[in-house]
Amino acid sequence: MPIRFDAADAHWRVAPLPVFSPDQKDWLTRGGSLTAHLRTLGAVTVRVTREAVDLPFDDEYTALAIAPRTPVWVREVVLSVDGKPFVAAHSIVPLAASTGVWLAMRRLRTRPLAELLYSDSSVSRSSLVSRRLTARHPLHRLALREMGDARIHALLARRSVFERYGEPLMVTEVMLPALWTRLAMRDYKHAAAQPVPRDHGQALDHTASRADVNAKRVGKHIEAR
């Protein structure tokens, strides 16, 4: 189903930057429910950190096709895997739509937004776009609160717009360092579990040593004769 909203702009791009790792490119462009993808890594919990009326960020109102100071309903949550924060999510919807078409968003409590978005055939989704966030972006500060580590200078995030009966809802997901660490560990364990091909052209060290000993014994036996 076509959608009239576009989450992309000069900074938010459909194609991840070439410098991103394969895991980063994969998770920044994965379709479907991010919560479902996180469940493949462990037990997922949702913690609501803020629900309030606010104004959109400078790079948000265009994606929703609203005026800069149009009030929006904001929902912010942290998705943790096995107790560790992996994603800080920031969702906004025009305030009027939050009491109409998107009223269910206000009633989620600790349930993931995915339950609302992927169970309704009337919901369409824009392309996923991503970017690197630095300290200048308010979402970077939001994520730092959850990590408690001000040394993280850049974070990766993705976003997309969902449309239902003409009304937009934008979800931005900031990937936290713990996610990339878990994926790197998984990749390492997977690689370590693969059998190492044996080079049949070279003898193993202990075999070579035994062969040398046997050769010396044979040589001494011949000399004795």
PDB file of C-alpha atoms in Angstrom:
ATOM      1  CA  MET A   1       0.000   0.000   0.000  1.00  0.00           C
ATOM      2  CA  PRO A   2       1.563   3.361  -1.025  1.00  0.00           C
ATOM      3  CA  ILE A   3       2.328   5.898   1.703  1.00  0.00           C
ATOM      4  CA  ARG A   4       2.470   9.662   1.274  1.00  0.00           C
ATOM      5  CA  PHE A   5       4.955  10.269   4.103  1.00  0.00           C
ATOM      6  CA  ASP A   6       8.732  10.098   3.761  1.00  0.00           C
ATOM      7  CA  ALA A   7      11.144   9.772   6.699  1.00  0.00           C
ATOM      8  CA  ALA A   8      14.192  10.668   4.594  1.00  0.00           C
ATOM      9  CA  ASP A   9      15.954  14.023   4.423  1.00  0.00           C
ATOM     10  CA  ALA A  10      19.509  15.276   3.877  1.00  0.00           C
ATOM     11  CA  HIS A  11      20.761  13.376   6.943  1.00  0.00           C
ATOM     12  CA  TRP A  12      18.368  10.439   7.206  1.00  0.00           C
ATOM     13  CA  ARG A  13      19.143   8.206   4.231  1.00  0.00           C
ATOM     14  CA  VAL A  14      17.764   4.962   2.857  1.00  0.00           C
ATOM     15  CA  ALA A  15      21.218   3.494   2.191  1.00  0.00           C
ATOM     16  CA  PRO A  16      23.374   3.132   5.344  1.00  0.00           C
ATOM     17  CA  LEU A  17      26.776   4.783   5.199  1.00  0.00           C
ATOM     18  CA  PRO A  18      29.509   2.586   3.671  1.00  0.00           C
ATOM     19  CA  VAL A  19      31.610   2.813   6.857  1.00  0.00           C
ATOM     20  CA  PHE A  20      28.983   0.951   8.888  1.00  0.00           C
ATOM     21  CA  SER A  21      29.745  -2.682   9.733  1.00  0.00           C
ATOM     22  CA  PRO A  22      27.780  -5.548   8.128  1.00  0.00           C
ATOM     23  CA  ASP A  23      25.821  -6.056  11.372  1.00  0.00           C
ATOM     24  CA  GLN A  24      25.016  -2.359  11.549  1.00  0.00           C
ATOM     25  CA  LYS A  25      23.839  -2.221   7.943  1.00  0.00           C
ATOM     26  CA  ASP A  26      21.734  -5.332   8.529  1.00  0.00           C
ATOM     27  CA  TRP A  27      19.948  -4.081  11.648  1.00  0.00           C
ATOM     28  CA  LEU A  28      19.448  -0.560  10.329  1.00  0.00           C
ATOM     29  CA  THR A  29      17.585  -1.887   7.294  1.00  0.00           C
ATOM     30  CA  ARG A  30      15.722  -4.911   8.695  1.00  0.00           C
ATOM     31  CA  GLY A  31      12.017  -4.764   7.990  1.00  0.00           C
ATOM     32  CA  GLY A  32       9.316  -6.050  10.294  1.00  0.00           C
ATOM     33  CA  SER A  33       9.270  -5.696  14.053  1.00  0.00           C
ATOM     34  CA  LEU A  34      12.520  -4.701  15.740  1.00  0.00           C
ATOM     35  CA  THR A  35      11.166  -6.174  18.972  1.00  0.00           C
ATOM     36  CA  ALA A  36      10.774  -9.542  17.250  1.00  0.00           C
ATOM     37  CA  HIS A  37      14.342  -9.345  15.953  1.00  0.00           C
ATOM     38  CA  LEU A  38      15.622  -8.527  19.443  1.00  0.00           C
ATOM     39  CA  ARG A  39      13.843 -11.590  20.825  1.00  0.00           C
ATOM     40  CA  THR A  40      16.218 -13.748  18.791  1.00  0.00           C
ATOM     41  CA  LEU A  41      18.978 -12.445  21.086  1.00  0.00           C
ATOM     42  CA  GLY A  42      17.258 -12.964  24.440  1.00  0.00           C
ATOM     43  CA  ALA A  43      14.347 -11.965  26.670  1.00  0.00           C
ATOM     44  CA  VAL A  44      12.992  -8.524  25.734  1.00  0.00           C
ATOM     45  CA  THR A  45      11.454  -6.080  28.213  1.00  0.00           C
ATOM     46  CA  VAL A  46       9.909  -2.674  27.545  1.00  0.00           C
ATOM     47  CA  ARG A  47      10.338   0.239  29.948  1.00  0.00           C
ATOM     48  CA  VAL A  48       8.387   3.428  29.290  1.00  0.00           C
ATOM     49  CA  THR A  49      10.536   6.468  30.067  1.00  0.00           C
ATOM     50  CA  ARG A  50       8.228   9.263  28.899  1.00  0.00           C
ATOM     51  CA  GLU A  51       4.749   9.873  27.528  1.00  0.00           C
ATOM     52  CA  ALA A  52       3.812  13.518  27.070  1.00  0.00           C
ATOM     53  CA  VAL A  53       2.665  16.331  24.812  1.00  0.00           C
ATOM     54  CA  ASP A  54       5.654  18.041  23.211  1.00  0.00           C
ATOM     55  CA  LEU A  55       6.898  19.692  20.031  1.00  0.00           C
ATOM     56  CA  PRO A  56       8.621  17.781  17.216  1.00  0.00           C
ATOM     57  CA  PHE A  57      12.383  18.005  16.765  1.00  0.00           C
ATOM     58  CA  ASP A  58      13.695  20.164  13.945  1.00  0.00           C
ATOM     59  CA  ASP A  59      14.172  17.132  11.688  1.00  0.00           C
ATOM     60  CA  GLU A  60      10.784  15.560  12.436  1.00  0.00           C
ATOM     61  CA  TYR A  61       7.953  17.852  11.410  1.00  0.00           C
ATOM     62  CA  THR A  62       8.673  17.628   7.680  1.00  0.00           C
ATOM     63  CA  ALA A  63       8.489  13.823   7.800  1.00  0.00           C
ATOM     64  CA  LEU A  64       5.031  14.091   9.371  1.00  0.00           C
ATOM     65  CA  ALA A  65       3.956  16.854   6.964  1.00  0.00           C
ATOM     66  CA  ILE A  66       3.053  19.178   9.849  1.00  0.00           C
ATOM     67  CA  ALA A  67       4.014  22.733  10.805  1.00  0.00           C
ATOM     68  CA  PRO A  68       7.139  23.134  12.998  1.00  0.00           C
ATOM     69  CA  ARG A  69       5.316  23.985  16.223  1.00  0.00           C
ATOM     70  CA  THR A  70       2.435  21.559  15.854  1.00  0.00           C
ATOM     71  CA  PRO A  71       2.016  19.699  19.171  1.00  0.00           C
ATOM     72  CA  VAL A  72       2.643  15.956  19.111  1.00  0.00           C
ATOM     73  CA  TRP A  73       2.145  13.047  21.463  1.00  0.00           C
ATOM     74  CA  VAL A  74       5.504  11.528  22.393  1.00  0.00           C
ATOM     75  CA  ARG A  75       6.177   8.020  23.663  1.00  0.00           C
ATOM     76  CA  GLU A  76       9.713   7.034  24.621  1.00  0.00           C
ATOM     77  CA  VAL A  77      10.736   3.560  25.719  1.00  0.00           C
ATOM     78  CA  VAL A  78      13.843   1.488  26.269  1.00  0.00           C
ATOM     79  CA  LEU A  79      14.001  -2.035  24.877  1.00  0.00           C
ATOM     80  CA  SER A  80      16.287  -4.251  26.942  1.00  0.00           C
ATOM     81  CA  VAL A  81      17.542  -7.748  26.192  1.00  0.00           C
ATOM     82  CA  ASP A  82      18.334  -9.900  29.224  1.00  0.00           C
ATOM     83  CA  GLY A  83      18.262  -6.758  31.343  1.00  0.00           C
ATOM     84  CA  LYS A  84      20.639  -4.667  29.210  1.00  0.00           C
ATOM     85  CA  PRO A  85      19.367  -1.619  27.264  1.00  0.00           C
ATOM     86  CA  PHE A  86      19.747  -2.307  23.541  1.00  0.00           C
ATOM     87  CA  VAL A  87      17.461   0.296  21.943  1.00  0.00           C
ATOM     88  CA  ALA A  88      16.054   3.689  22.938  1.00  0.00           C
ATOM     89  CA  ALA A  89      12.881   4.318  20.930  1.00  0.00           C
ATOM     90  CA  HIS A  90      11.167   7.663  20.344  1.00  0.00           C
ATOM     91  CA  SER A  91       7.725   7.712  18.717  1.00  0.00           C
ATOM     92  CA  ILE A  92       5.611  10.733  17.817  1.00  0.00           C
ATOM     93  CA  VAL A  93       2.175  11.306  16.353  1.00  0.00           C
ATOM     94  CA  PRO A  94       0.250  14.569  15.767  1.00  0.00           C
ATOM     95  CA  LEU A  95      -1.642  15.330  18.963  1.00  0.00           C
ATOM     96  CA  ALA A  96      -5.052  15.306  17.286  1.00  0.00           C
ATOM     97  CA  ALA A  97      -4.378  11.861  15.809  1.00  0.00           C
ATOM     98  CA  SER A  98      -3.321  10.529  19.218  1.00  0.00           C
ATOM     99  CA  THR A  99      -6.916  10.884  20.391  1.00  0.00           C
ATOM    100  CA  GLY A 100      -8.344   9.560  17.148  1.00  0.00           C
ATOM    101  CA  VAL A 101      -6.783   7.226  14.589  1.00  0.00           C
ATOM    102  CA  TRP A 102      -3.758   6.467  16.802  1.00  0.00           C
ATOM    103  CA  LEU A 103      -5.568   6.443  20.168  1.00  0.00           C
ATOM    104  CA  ALA A 104      -4.317   2.909  20.847  1.00  0.00           C
ATOM    105  CA  MET A 105      -0.787   4.311  21.143  1.00  0.00           C
ATOM    106  CA  ARG A 106      -1.787   6.006  24.403  1.00  0.00           C
ATOM    107  CA  ARG A 107      -3.038   2.712  25.838  1.00  0.00           C
ATOM    108  CA  LEU A 108      -0.017   0.505  25.229  1.00  0.00           C
ATOM    109  CA  ARG A 109       1.535   0.888  28.686  1.00  0.00           C
ATOM    110  CA  THR A 110       4.506  -1.522  28.693  1.00  0.00           C
ATOM    111  CA  ARG A 111       3.446  -3.429  25.597  1.00  0.00           C
ATOM    112  CA  PRO A 112       5.674  -2.862  22.553  1.00  0.00           C
ATOM    113  CA  LEU A 113       4.412  -0.570  19.822  1.00  0.00           C
ATOM    114  CA  ALA A 114       4.952  -3.452  17.395  1.00  0.00           C
ATOM    115  CA  GLU A 115       1.773  -5.084  18.714  1.00  0.00           C
ATOM    116  CA  LEU A 116      -0.155  -2.124  17.358  1.00  0.00           C
ATOM    117  CA  LEU A 117       1.711  -1.589  14.103  1.00  0.00           C
ATOM    118  CA  TYR A 118       2.062  -5.118  12.754  1.00  0.00           C
ATOM    119  CA  SER A 119      -1.345  -6.535  13.626  1.00  0.00           C
ATOM    120  CA  ASP A 120      -3.365  -3.991  11.632  1.00  0.00           C
ATOM    121  CA  SER A 121      -3.667  -4.422   7.868  1.00  0.00           C
ATOM    122  CA  SER A 122      -4.674  -0.759   7.496  1.00  0.00           C
ATOM    123  CA  VAL A 123      -1.174   0.373   8.549  1.00  0.00           C
ATOM    124  CA  SER A 124       1.419   1.163   5.866  1.00  0.00           C
ATOM    125  CA  ARG A 125       5.102   1.871   6.391  1.00  0.00           C
ATOM    126  CA  SER A 126       7.601   4.132   4.657  1.00  0.00           C
ATOM    127  CA  SER A 127      11.136   3.100   3.798  1.00  0.00           C
ATOM    128  CA  LEU A 128      13.565   2.769   6.684  1.00  0.00           C
ATOM    129  CA  VAL A 129      16.200   5.500   6.824  1.00  0.00           C
ATOM    130  CA  SER A 130      19.235   5.788   9.075  1.00  0.00           C
ATOM    131  CA  ARG A 131      21.952   8.158  10.205  1.00  0.00           C
ATOM    132  CA  ARG A 132      24.717   8.688  12.742  1.00  0.00           C
ATOM    133  CA  LEU A 133      23.649  10.799  15.737  1.00  0.00           C
ATOM    134  CA  THR A 134      26.091  13.096  17.520  1.00  0.00           C
ATOM    135  CA  ALA A 135      25.731  15.134  20.705  1.00  0.00           C
ATOM    136  CA  ARG A 136      23.992  17.917  18.772  1.00  0.00           C
ATOM    137  CA  HIS A 137      20.919  15.772  18.237  1.00  0.00           C
ATOM    138  CA  PRO A 138      18.383  15.535  21.101  1.00  0.00           C
ATOM    139  CA  LEU A 139      17.991  11.791  20.539  1.00  0.00           C
ATOM    140  CA  HIS A 140      21.677  11.348  21.325  1.00  0.00           C
ATOM    141  CA  ARG A 141      21.082  12.952  24.717  1.00  0.00           C
ATOM    142  CA  LEU A 142      18.059  10.712  25.243  1.00  0.00           C
ATOM    143  CA  ALA A 143      20.184   7.623  24.640  1.00  0.00           C
ATOM    144  CA  LEU A 144      23.005   8.846  26.877  1.00  0.00           C
ATOM    145  CA  ARG A 145      20.594   8.989  29.808  1.00  0.00           C
ATOM    146  CA  GLU A 146      20.028   5.266  29.420  1.00  0.00           C
ATOM    147  CA  MET A 147      23.694   4.368  28.991  1.00  0.00           C
ATOM    148  CA  GLY A 148      25.160   6.660  31.622  1.00  0.00           C
ATOM    149  CA  ASP A 149      28.322   7.003  29.537  1.00  0.00           C
ATOM    150  CA  ALA A 150      29.059  10.459  28.142  1.00  0.00           C
ATOM    151  CA  ARG A 151      32.103   9.147  26.260  1.00  0.00           C
ATOM    152  CA  ILE A 152      29.936   7.760  23.450  1.00  0.00           C
ATOM    153  CA  HIS A 153      30.268  10.458  20.796  1.00  0.00           C
ATOM    154  CA  ALA A 154      28.133   8.918  18.053  1.00  0.00           C
ATOM    155  CA  LEU A 155      25.217   6.498  17.889  1.00  0.00           C
ATOM    156  CA  LEU A 156      23.353   4.901  15.021  1.00  0.00           C
ATOM    157  CA  ALA A 157      19.618   5.301  14.578  1.00  0.00           C
ATOM    158  CA  ARG A 158      16.897   4.436  12.125  1.00  0.00           C
ATOM    159  CA  ARG A 159      13.372   5.701  11.610  1.00  0.00           C
ATOM    160  CA  SER A 160      10.268   5.214   9.487  1.00  0.00           C
ATOM    161  CA  VAL A 161       6.753   6.619   9.249  1.00  0.00           C
ATOM    162  CA  PHE A 162       3.645   4.487   9.652  1.00  0.00           C
ATOM    163  CA  GLU A 163       0.383   5.683   8.144  1.00  0.00           C
ATOM    164  CA  ARG A 164      -3.133   4.696   9.165  1.00  0.00           C
ATOM    165  CA  TYR A 165      -6.150   6.276   7.488  1.00  0.00           C
ATOM    166  CA  GLY A 166      -4.036   9.224   6.380  1.00  0.00           C
ATOM    167  CA  GLU A 167      -2.484   9.955   9.796  1.00  0.00           C
ATOM    168  CA  PRO A 168       1.275   9.519  10.411  1.00  0.00           C
ATOM    169  CA  LEU A 169       3.167   7.990  13.321  1.00  0.00           C
ATOM    170  CA  MET A 170       6.950   8.113  13.224  1.00  0.00           C
ATOM    171  CA  VAL A 171       9.168   5.695  15.138  1.00  0.00           C
ATOM    172  CA  THR A 172      12.868   6.398  15.664  1.00  0.00           C
ATOM    173  CA  GLU A 173      15.052   3.662  17.147  1.00  0.00           C
ATOM    174  CA  VAL A 174      18.485   4.504  18.524  1.00  0.00           C
ATOM    175  CA  MET A 175      20.747   1.469  18.653  1.00  0.00           C
ATOM    176  CA  LEU A 176      22.800   1.359  21.849  1.00  0.00           C
ATOM    177  CA  PRO A 177      26.364  -0.032  22.072  1.00  0.00           C
ATOM    178  CA  ALA A 178      25.231  -3.144  23.980  1.00  0.00           C
ATOM    179  CA  LEU A 179      23.398  -4.333  20.855  1.00  0.00           C
ATOM    180  CA  TRP A 180      26.515  -4.214  18.693  1.00  0.00           C
ATOM    181  CA  THR A 181      28.539  -5.903  21.449  1.00  0.00           C
ATOM    182  CA  ARG A 182      26.049  -8.776  21.654  1.00  0.00           C
ATOM    183  CA  LEU A 183      26.035  -9.213  17.879  1.00  0.00           C
ATOM    184  CA  ALA A 184      29.840  -9.206  17.750  1.00  0.00           C
ATOM    185  CA  MET A 185      29.967 -11.894  20.452  1.00  0.00           C
ATOM    186  CA  ARG A 186      27.411 -13.980  18.580  1.00  0.00           C
ATOM    187  CA  ASP A 187      29.387 -13.689  15.354  1.00  0.00           C
ATOM    188  CA  TYR A 188      32.603 -14.639  17.162  1.00  0.00           C
ATOM    189  CA  LYS A 189      31.028 -17.713  18.763  1.00  0.00           C
ATOM    190  CA  HIS A 190      29.551 -18.758  15.440  1.00  0.00           C
ATOM    191  CA  ALA A 191      32.919 -18.436  13.712  1.00  0.00           C
ATOM    192  CA  ALA A 192      34.684 -20.320  16.516  1.00  0.00           C
ATOM    193  CA  ALA A 193      32.208 -23.185  16.223  1.00  0.00           C
ATOM    194  CA  GLN A 194      32.999 -23.725  12.552  1.00  0.00           C
ATOM    195  CA  PRO A 195      35.443 -26.603  11.832  1.00  0.00           C
ATOM    196  CA  VAL A 196      38.885 -25.426  10.783  1.00  0.00           C
ATOM    197  CA  PRO A 197      39.895 -27.027   7.461  1.00  0.00           C
ATOM    198  CA  ARG A 198      43.025 -29.158   7.850  1.00  0.00           C
ATOM    199  CA  ASP A 199      45.898 -28.663   5.466  1.00  0.00           C
ATOM    200  CA  HIS A 200      46.696 -32.211   4.350  1.00  0.00           C
ATOM    201  CA  GLY A 201      49.828 -31.026   2.587  1.00  0.00           C
ATOM    202  CA  GLN A 202      51.667 -30.430   5.863  1.00  0.00           C
ATOM    203  CA  ALA A 203      52.330 -32.813   8.724  1.00  0.00           C
ATOM    204  CA  LEU A 204      51.257 -31.842  12.208  1.00  0.00           C
ATOM    205  CA  ASP A 205      54.095 -30.869  14.535  1.00  0.00           C
ATOM    206  CA  HIS A 206      53.817 -33.881  16.813  1.00  0.00           C
ATOM    207  CA  THR A 207      53.655 -36.242  13.807  1.00  0.00           C
ATOM    208  CA  ALA A 208      56.705 -34.639  12.251  1.00  0.00           C
ATOM    209  CA  SER A 209      58.652 -34.998  15.493  1.00  0.00           C
ATOM    210  CA  ARG A 210      57.796 -38.686  15.735  1.00  0.00           C
ATOM    211  CA  ALA A 211      58.852 -39.206  12.127  1.00  0.00           C
ATOM    212  CA  ASP A 212      62.206 -37.589  12.850  1.00  0.00           C
ATOM    213  CA  VAL A 213      62.758 -39.894  15.818  1.00  0.00           C
ATOM    214  CA  ASN A 214      61.888 -42.983  13.769  1.00  0.00           C
ATOM    215  CA  ALA A 215      64.221 -41.897  10.979  1.00  0.00           C
ATOM    216  CA  LYS A 216      67.088 -41.543  13.421  1.00  0.00           C
ATOM    217  CA  ARG A 217      66.403 -45.009  14.850  1.00  0.00           C
ATOM    218  CA  VAL A 218      66.427 -46.549  11.364  1.00  0.00           C
ATOM    219  CA  GLY A 219      69.680 -44.773  10.543  1.00  0.00           C
ATOM    220  CA  LYS A 220      71.386 -46.090  13.669  1.00  0.00           C
ATOM    221  CA  HIS A 221      70.170 -49.633  12.914  1.00  0.00           C
ATOM    222  CA  ILE A 222      71.661 -49.499   9.405  1.00  0.00           C
ATOM    223  CA  GLU A 223      74.985 -48.199  10.715  1.00  0.00           C
ATOM    224  CA  ALA A 224      75.121 -51.018  13.292  1.00  0.00           C
ATOM    225  CA  ARG A 225      74.794 -53.560  10.510  1.00  0.00           C
TER     226      ARG A 225
END
